[in-house]
mmCIF file of C-alpha atoms in Angstrom:
data_model
loop_
_atom_site.group_PDB
_atom_site.id
_atom_site.type_symbol
_atom_site.label_atom_id
_atom_site.label_comp_id
_atom_site.label_asym_id
_atom_site.label_seq_id
_atom_site.Cartn_x
_atom_site.Cartn_y
_atom_site.Cartn_z
ATOM 1 C CA MET A 237 115.044 127.817 108.354
ATOM 2 C CA LEU A 238 116.134 126.729 111.685
ATOM 3 C CA GLN A 239 113.097 127.755 113.602
ATOM 4 C CA ALA A 240 111.240 125.033 111.253
ATOM 5 C CA VAL A 241 113.407 122.491 111.898
ATOM 6 C CA VAL A 242 113.229 123.111 115.687
ATOM 7 C CA CYS A 243 109.506 123.263 115.640
ATOM 8 C CA GLY A 244 109.356 120.016 113.947
ATOM 9 C CA THR A 245 111.910 118.173 116.232
ATOM 10 C CA LEU A 246 109.892 119.210 119.240
ATOM 11 C CA VAL A 247 106.302 118.997 117.641
ATOM 12 C CA PHE A 248 106.135 115.218 116.570
ATOM 13 C CA PRO A 249 108.398 113.609 118.966
ATOM 14 C CA GLY A 250 105.915 115.546 121.603
ATOM 15 C CA LEU A 251 102.806 114.449 119.776
ATOM 16 C CA PHE A 252 104.324 110.696 120.064
ATOM 17 C CA TYR A 253 105.354 110.901 123.667
ATOM 18 C CA VAL A 254 102.056 112.423 124.452
ATOM 19 C CA PHE A 255 99.747 110.063 122.662
ATOM 20 C CA ARG A 256 101.807 106.976 124.378
ATOM 21 C CA ARG A 257 101.337 108.322 127.618
ATOM 22 C CA LEU A 258 97.566 108.929 127.187
ATOM 23 C CA LEU A 259 96.625 105.799 125.444
ATOM 24 C CA GLY A 260 98.771 103.728 128.182
ATOM 25 C CA SER A 261 97.017 105.143 130.868
ATOM 26 C CA VAL A 262 93.349 105.076 129.514
ATOM 27 C CA SER A 263 93.342 101.496 128.078
ATOM 28 C CA SER A 264 94.862 99.237 130.444
ATOM 29 C CA GLU A 265 94.262 96.396 128.108
ATOM 30 C CA TRP A 266 96.550 97.331 125.357
ATOM 31 C CA SER A 267 99.985 96.064 125.137
ATOM 32 C CA GLU A 268 102.964 98.393 124.884
ATOM 33 C CA ALA A 269 102.906 97.369 121.281
ATOM 34 C CA ASP A 270 99.518 98.499 120.916
ATOM 35 C CA VAL A 271 100.097 101.662 122.027
ATOM 36 C CA VAL A 272 103.386 102.554 120.195
ATOM 37 C CA SER A 273 101.302 101.280 116.834
ATOM 38 C CA VAL A 274 98.188 103.593 117.453
ATOM 39 C CA SER A 275 100.250 106.559 118.653
ATOM 40 C CA GLY A 276 102.757 106.264 115.560
ATOM 41 C CA ARG A 277 99.594 106.125 113.545
ATOM 42 C CA LEU A 278 98.123 109.401 115.294
ATOM 43 C CA MET A 279 101.147 111.217 114.691
ATOM 44 C CA SER A 280 101.358 110.174 111.034
ATOM 45 C CA ALA A 281 97.914 111.253 110.483
ATOM 46 C CA ILE A 282 98.648 114.503 111.748
ATOM 47 C CA HIS A 283 101.717 114.787 109.756
ATOM 48 C CA ALA A 284 99.939 113.814 106.392
ATOM 49 C CA SER A 285 96.646 115.893 107.397
ATOM 50 C CA LEU A 286 99.015 119.211 107.918
ATOM 51 C CA ALA A 287 101.219 118.256 104.385
ATOM 52 C CA THR A 288 97.851 117.752 102.642
ATOM 53 C CA ALA A 289 96.693 121.208 103.610
ATOM 54 C CA ALA A 290 100.116 122.910 102.851
ATOM 55 C CA GLY A 291 99.932 121.326 99.441
ATOM 56 C CA VAL A 292 96.488 122.682 98.863
ATOM 57 C CA THR A 293 97.153 125.909 99.816
ATOM 58 C CA VAL A 294 100.291 126.188 97.743
ATOM 59 C CA VAL A 295 98.847 124.743 94.465
ATOM 60 C CA SER A 296 95.944 127.033 94.784
ATOM 61 C CA SER A 297 97.804 129.966 95.188
ATOM 62 C CA CYS A 298 100.451 129.473 92.293
ATOM 63 C CA ARG A 299 99.085 130.553 88.859
ATOM 64 C CA ASP A 300 102.300 130.093 87.144
ATOM 65 C CA VAL A 301 103.165 126.413 87.660
ATOM 66 C CA MET A 302 107.357 127.360 87.248
ATOM 67 C CA THR A 303 107.714 130.810 88.648
ATOM 68 C CA ASP A 304 105.001 131.232 91.449
ATOM 69 C CA SER A 305 106.579 130.854 95.092
ATOM 70 C CA HIS A 306 105.006 130.423 98.547
ATOM 71 C CA TRP A 307 106.803 130.401 101.822
ATOM 72 C CA LEU A 308 105.075 127.086 103.025
ATOM 73 C CA VAL A 309 107.332 124.932 100.709
ATOM 74 C CA ASN A 310 110.359 125.467 102.104
ATOM 75 C CA GLY A 311 109.024 125.993 105.393
ATOM 76 C CA PHE A 312 107.068 122.882 105.465
ATOM 77 C CA VAL A 313 109.831 120.645 104.318
ATOM 78 C CA LEU A 314 112.062 122.018 107.069
ATOM 79 C CA PHE A 315 109.057 121.206 109.490
ATOM 80 C CA GLY A 316 108.567 117.691 108.003
ATOM 81 C CA ALA A 317 112.028 116.573 107.894
ATOM 82 C CA PRO A 318 112.456 115.738 111.638
ATOM 83 C CA TYR A 319 109.104 113.707 111.287
ATOM 84 C CA MET A 320 110.763 111.701 108.438
ATOM 85 C CA ALA A 321 113.576 110.671 110.546
ATOM 86 C CA PHE A 322 111.607 110.432 113.855
ATOM 87 C CA ASP A 323 108.977 108.191 112.098
ATOM 88 C CA ILE A 324 111.474 105.843 111.210
ATOM 89 C CA TYR A 325 112.396 105.320 115.149
ATOM 90 C CA VAL A 326 108.680 104.674 115.687
ATOM 91 C CA MET A 327 108.333 102.038 112.896
ATOM 92 C CA TYR A 328 111.180 100.414 114.417
ATOM 93 C CA LEU A 329 109.820 100.540 117.975
ATOM 94 C CA ASP A 330 106.616 99.137 116.612
ATOM 95 C CA HIS A 331 108.126 95.890 115.034
ATOM 96 C CA TYR A 332 110.264 95.537 118.593
ATOM 97 C CA HIS A 333 107.038 95.832 120.794
ATOM 98 C CA THR A 334 105.052 93.718 118.259
ATOM 99 C CA GLN A 335 107.823 90.839 118.219
ATOM 100 C CA LYS A 336 107.989 90.763 122.096
ATOM 101 C CA VAL A 337 104.191 90.757 122.161
ATOM 102 C CA ARG A 338 103.859 87.779 119.714
ATOM 103 C CA GLY A 339 107.006 85.896 121.307
ATOM 104 C CA GLY A 340 109.543 85.884 118.725
ATOM 105 C CA SER A 341 112.959 84.554 118.950
ATOM 106 C CA SER A 342 114.968 85.819 122.249
ATOM 107 C CA ALA A 343 117.127 87.800 119.204
ATOM 108 C CA GLN A 344 114.266 89.734 118.253
ATOM 109 C CA SER A 345 112.947 90.168 121.895
ATOM 110 C CA SER A 346 115.605 92.785 122.774
ATOM 111 C CA HIS A 347 117.271 95.438 121.000
ATOM 112 C CA SER A 348 120.358 94.138 118.813
ATOM 113 C CA LEU A 349 121.535 94.046 115.071
ATOM 114 C CA HIS A 350 119.251 91.190 114.380
ATOM 115 C CA THR A 351 116.038 92.763 115.453
ATOM 116 C CA LEU A 352 117.315 95.966 113.176
ATOM 117 C CA ARG A 353 117.955 93.632 110.289
ATOM 118 C CA ALA A 354 114.331 92.118 110.601
ATOM 119 C CA PHE A 355 112.989 95.285 111.110
ATOM 120 C CA LEU A 356 114.612 96.712 107.660
ATOM 121 C CA SER A 357 113.875 93.400 105.970
ATOM 122 C CA LYS A 358 110.186 93.732 106.620
ATOM 123 C CA GLU A 359 109.911 97.586 106.430
ATOM 124 C CA LEU A 360 112.677 98.233 103.733
ATOM 125 C CA MET A 361 110.547 100.038 101.160
ATOM 126 C CA LEU A 362 108.856 102.680 103.739
ATOM 127 C CA VAL A 363 112.489 103.165 105.129
ATOM 128 C CA LEU A 364 113.826 103.795 101.654
ATOM 129 C CA HIS A 365 110.923 106.222 100.966
ATOM 130 C CA HIS A 366 111.680 108.247 104.012
ATOM 131 C CA MET A 367 115.403 108.289 103.417
ATOM 132 C CA VAL A 368 114.789 109.268 99.758
ATOM 133 C CA LEU A 369 112.622 112.198 101.031
ATOM 134 C CA LEU A 370 115.513 113.305 103.697
ATOM 135 C CA LEU A 371 118.301 112.860 101.299
ATOM 136 C CA ILE A 372 117.384 113.411 97.932
ATOM 137 C CA PHE A 373 113.987 115.472 97.805
ATOM 138 C CA LEU A 374 114.974 117.982 100.856
ATOM 139 C CA PRO A 375 118.115 118.891 99.507
ATOM 140 C CA ILE A 376 116.717 119.522 95.828
ATOM 141 C CA THR A 377 113.860 121.362 97.209
ATOM 142 C CA LEU A 378 115.921 123.702 99.095
ATOM 143 C CA PHE A 379 119.030 124.275 97.210
ATOM 144 C CA PHE A 380 118.788 123.099 93.734
ATOM 145 C CA ARG A 381 115.792 124.321 92.458
ATOM 146 C CA ARG A 382 116.484 128.155 91.660
ATOM 147 C CA GLY A 383 113.037 129.090 93.438
ATOM 148 C CA LEU A 384 111.093 127.241 90.499
ATOM 149 C CA GLY A 385 108.189 124.863 90.889
ATOM 150 C CA ASP A 386 106.819 125.768 94.007
ATOM 151 C CA PHE A 387 103.306 124.397 92.339
ATOM 152 C CA PHE A 388 104.919 120.739 91.683
ATOM 153 C CA ILE A 389 106.223 120.813 95.257
ATOM 154 C CA GLY A 390 102.740 121.622 96.424
ATOM 155 C CA CYS A 391 101.365 118.578 94.401
ATOM 156 C CA ILE A 392 104.002 116.328 96.324
ATOM 157 C CA PHE A 393 102.795 117.325 99.603
ATOM 158 C CA ILE A 394 99.129 116.421 98.475
ATOM 159 C CA THR A 395 100.147 112.854 98.041
ATOM 160 C CA GLU A 396 100.032 112.578 101.569
ATOM 161 C CA CYS A 397 96.074 112.729 101.450
ATOM 162 C CA SER A 398 95.414 109.060 101.931
ATOM 163 C CA THR A 399 97.676 108.527 104.941
ATOM 164 C CA PRO A 400 95.351 109.646 107.541
ATOM 165 C CA PHE A 401 92.658 106.855 106.177
ATOM 166 C CA VAL A 402 95.374 104.306 106.213
ATOM 167 C CA SER A 403 96.184 105.342 109.649
ATOM 168 C CA ILE A 404 92.209 105.017 110.461
ATOM 169 C CA GLY A 405 91.864 101.530 109.322
ATOM 170 C CA LYS A 406 95.190 100.231 110.964
ATOM 171 C CA ILE A 407 93.742 101.858 114.426
ATOM 172 C CA LEU A 408 90.124 100.331 113.240
ATOM 173 C CA ILE A 409 91.969 96.843 113.317
ATOM 174 C CA GLN A 410 93.727 97.432 116.679
ATOM 175 C CA LEU A 411 90.143 98.386 118.180
ATOM 176 C CA GLY A 412 89.118 95.005 116.669
ATOM 177 C CA LEU A 413 86.407 96.962 114.303
ATOM 178 C CA ASP A 414 87.739 95.318 111.019
ATOM 179 C CA ASP A 415 84.687 93.486 110.490
ATOM 180 C CA THR A 416 82.402 96.744 110.278
ATOM 181 C CA TRP A 417 80.981 98.888 107.604
ATOM 182 C CA LEU A 418 83.028 101.793 109.153
ATOM 183 C CA HIS A 419 86.350 99.714 107.917
ATOM 184 C CA ARG A 420 84.896 98.740 104.571
ATOM 185 C CA ILE A 421 83.818 102.362 103.542
ATOM 186 C CA ASN A 422 87.409 103.969 105.237
ATOM 187 C CA GLY A 423 89.044 100.830 102.562
ATOM 188 C CA ILE A 424 87.113 102.457 99.989
ATOM 189 C CA VAL A 425 88.190 105.979 100.941
ATOM 190 C CA ILE A 426 91.710 104.586 100.834
ATOM 191 C CA LEU A 427 91.684 103.237 97.624
ATOM 192 C CA LEU A 428 90.337 106.306 96.002
ATOM 193 C CA THR A 429 92.437 108.924 97.442
ATOM 194 C CA PHE A 430 95.580 106.677 97.055
ATOM 195 C CA PHE A 431 94.618 106.329 93.216
ATOM 196 C CA ILE A 432 93.687 110.411 92.631
ATOM 197 C CA CYS A 433 96.343 111.673 94.968
ATOM 198 C CA ARG A 434 99.230 109.477 94.461
ATOM 199 C CA ILE A 435 99.105 108.064 90.948
ATOM 200 C CA LEU A 436 96.584 110.771 89.023
ATOM 201 C CA LEU A 437 98.417 113.363 90.323
ATOM 202 C CA PHE A 438 101.418 112.876 88.442
ATOM 203 C CA PRO A 439 99.639 113.296 84.664
ATOM 204 C CA PHE A 440 97.697 116.061 86.457
ATOM 205 C CA MET A 441 101.214 117.839 87.034
ATOM 206 C CA TYR A 442 102.084 117.109 83.445
ATOM 207 C CA TRP A 443 99.024 118.294 82.144
ATOM 208 C CA MET A 444 99.257 121.669 84.164
ATOM 209 C CA TYR A 445 102.739 122.238 82.709
ATOM 210 C CA GLY A 446 101.383 121.406 79.139
ATOM 211 C CA ARG A 447 98.639 123.740 79.478
ATOM 212 C CA GLN A 448 100.651 126.633 80.633
ATOM 213 C CA PHE A 449 103.246 126.438 77.559
ATOM 214 C CA GLY A 450 100.550 125.105 75.197
ATOM 215 C CA ILE A 451 102.078 121.695 74.997
ATOM 216 C CA PRO A 452 99.866 118.137 74.371
ATOM 217 C CA LEU A 453 99.728 116.123 77.638
ATOM 218 C CA HIS A 454 101.510 113.306 75.706
ATOM 219 C CA ARG A 455 104.267 115.442 74.508
ATOM 220 C CA VAL A 456 104.975 117.101 77.793
ATOM 221 C CA ALA A 457 108.011 114.666 78.879
ATOM 222 C CA LEU A 458 109.711 115.137 75.624
ATOM 223 C CA HIS A 459 109.904 118.821 76.312
ATOM 224 C CA LEU A 460 111.141 117.985 80.299
ATOM 225 C CA PRO A 461 114.923 117.497 81.108
ATOM 226 C CA LEU A 462 115.414 114.034 81.579
ATOM 227 C CA HIS A 463 116.308 114.282 85.498
ATOM 228 C CA CYS A 464 112.725 115.776 86.141
ATOM 229 C CA ASN A 465 111.195 112.710 84.480
ATOM 230 C CA VAL A 466 113.316 110.255 85.722
ATOM 231 C CA GLY A 467 112.431 111.856 89.411
ATOM 232 C CA ASN A 468 109.032 111.714 88.613
ATOM 233 C CA LEU A 469 109.264 107.883 87.966
ATOM 234 C CA VAL A 470 111.251 107.436 91.032
ATOM 235 C CA ILE A 471 108.529 108.835 93.130
ATOM 236 C CA LEU A 472 105.671 107.394 91.251
ATOM 237 C CA ALA A 473 107.116 103.627 90.995
ATOM 238 C CA PRO A 474 106.535 102.576 94.823
ATOM 239 C CA GLN A 475 103.163 104.419 94.767
ATOM 240 C CA ILE A 476 102.007 101.999 91.995
ATOM 241 C CA TYR A 477 103.551 98.979 94.001
ATOM 242 C CA TRP A 478 101.730 100.107 97.310
ATOM 243 C CA PHE A 479 98.600 100.570 95.195
ATOM 244 C CA ILE A 480 98.829 97.121 93.925
ATOM 245 C CA LEU A 481 99.155 95.770 97.387
ATOM 246 C CA LEU A 482 96.428 97.725 98.698
ATOM 247 C CA LEU A 483 94.249 96.225 95.823
ATOM 248 C CA LYS A 484 95.031 92.748 96.540
ATOM 249 C CA LYS A 485 94.283 93.302 100.185
ATOM 250 C CA ALA A 486 90.782 94.637 99.259
ATOM 251 C CA LYS A 487 90.232 91.865 96.643
ATOM 252 C CA ARG A 488 90.985 89.019 99.661
ATOM 253 C CA LEU A 489 88.777 91.037 102.043
ATOM 254 C CA TYR A 490 86.107 91.401 99.794
ATOM 255 C CA ALA A 491 86.254 87.403 98.953
ATOM 256 C CA LYS A 492 86.141 86.702 102.627
ATOM 257 C CA TRP A 493 83.196 88.844 103.240
ATOM 258 C CA ARG A 494 81.289 87.300 99.898
ATOM 259 C CA LYS A 495 82.350 83.698 101.787
ATOM 260 C CA GLU A 496 80.861 84.810 105.101
ATOM 261 C CA GLN A 497 77.679 86.076 103.554
ATOM 262 C CA ALA A 498 77.283 83.139 101.451
ATOM 263 C CA GLY A 499 77.702 80.758 104.483
ATOM 264 C CA LYS A 500 74.648 83.078 106.413
ATOM 265 C CA ASP A 501 72.526 82.638 103.325
#
């Protein structure tokens, strides 16, 4: 257990440090805010790719959704815990350097409680998401499951499948490629992977449980303990909120593109 935590503690800060040094030396035109933002996105993309691969491995190896186990579940939870903590710090750095570049108030141009409050106000949902995973999901996975449900933890890992594409989209914007077909195609992939892997995945888990025990999908929730349904709802609710935001952004971008096309005609 300790080895996985130590490995994660070395890998993710190490990746961020390497990306920050490389990008800072390769692109002299980028500000520190650009470098920090892209470095953080690359680190997040690598973590998400590893989580998705771990999830697919676990899910595909579990024939019994309740009793089959896989060593990757506890191993990756411990390996990924340092990432969750460090990513909060990276998000704060991104906010801090962005405010400096934009010439915000003097209070936000230095490390202070005002800067921290402004960061938490802007990124509250993501910070809460990371904290819930660290303080609730991690202890439940490691200590309170009695070795049951590795299949479902693997499914939760797969929810990270859309994150690399979200990171790619942010990087494309950073490179000034937001008005290209590559960015538009990536946006479609984001919507599809987010909907399938962060929303449809939950009814899929209920369906798999019902299939194993001969329960119709619409009655599965009635056969599960209340805390299981509440836990799933707590995880699902922010995914729906973020998906709605993605749809609104996609609608704005599509309307802008249609307006530009009409102007050319």
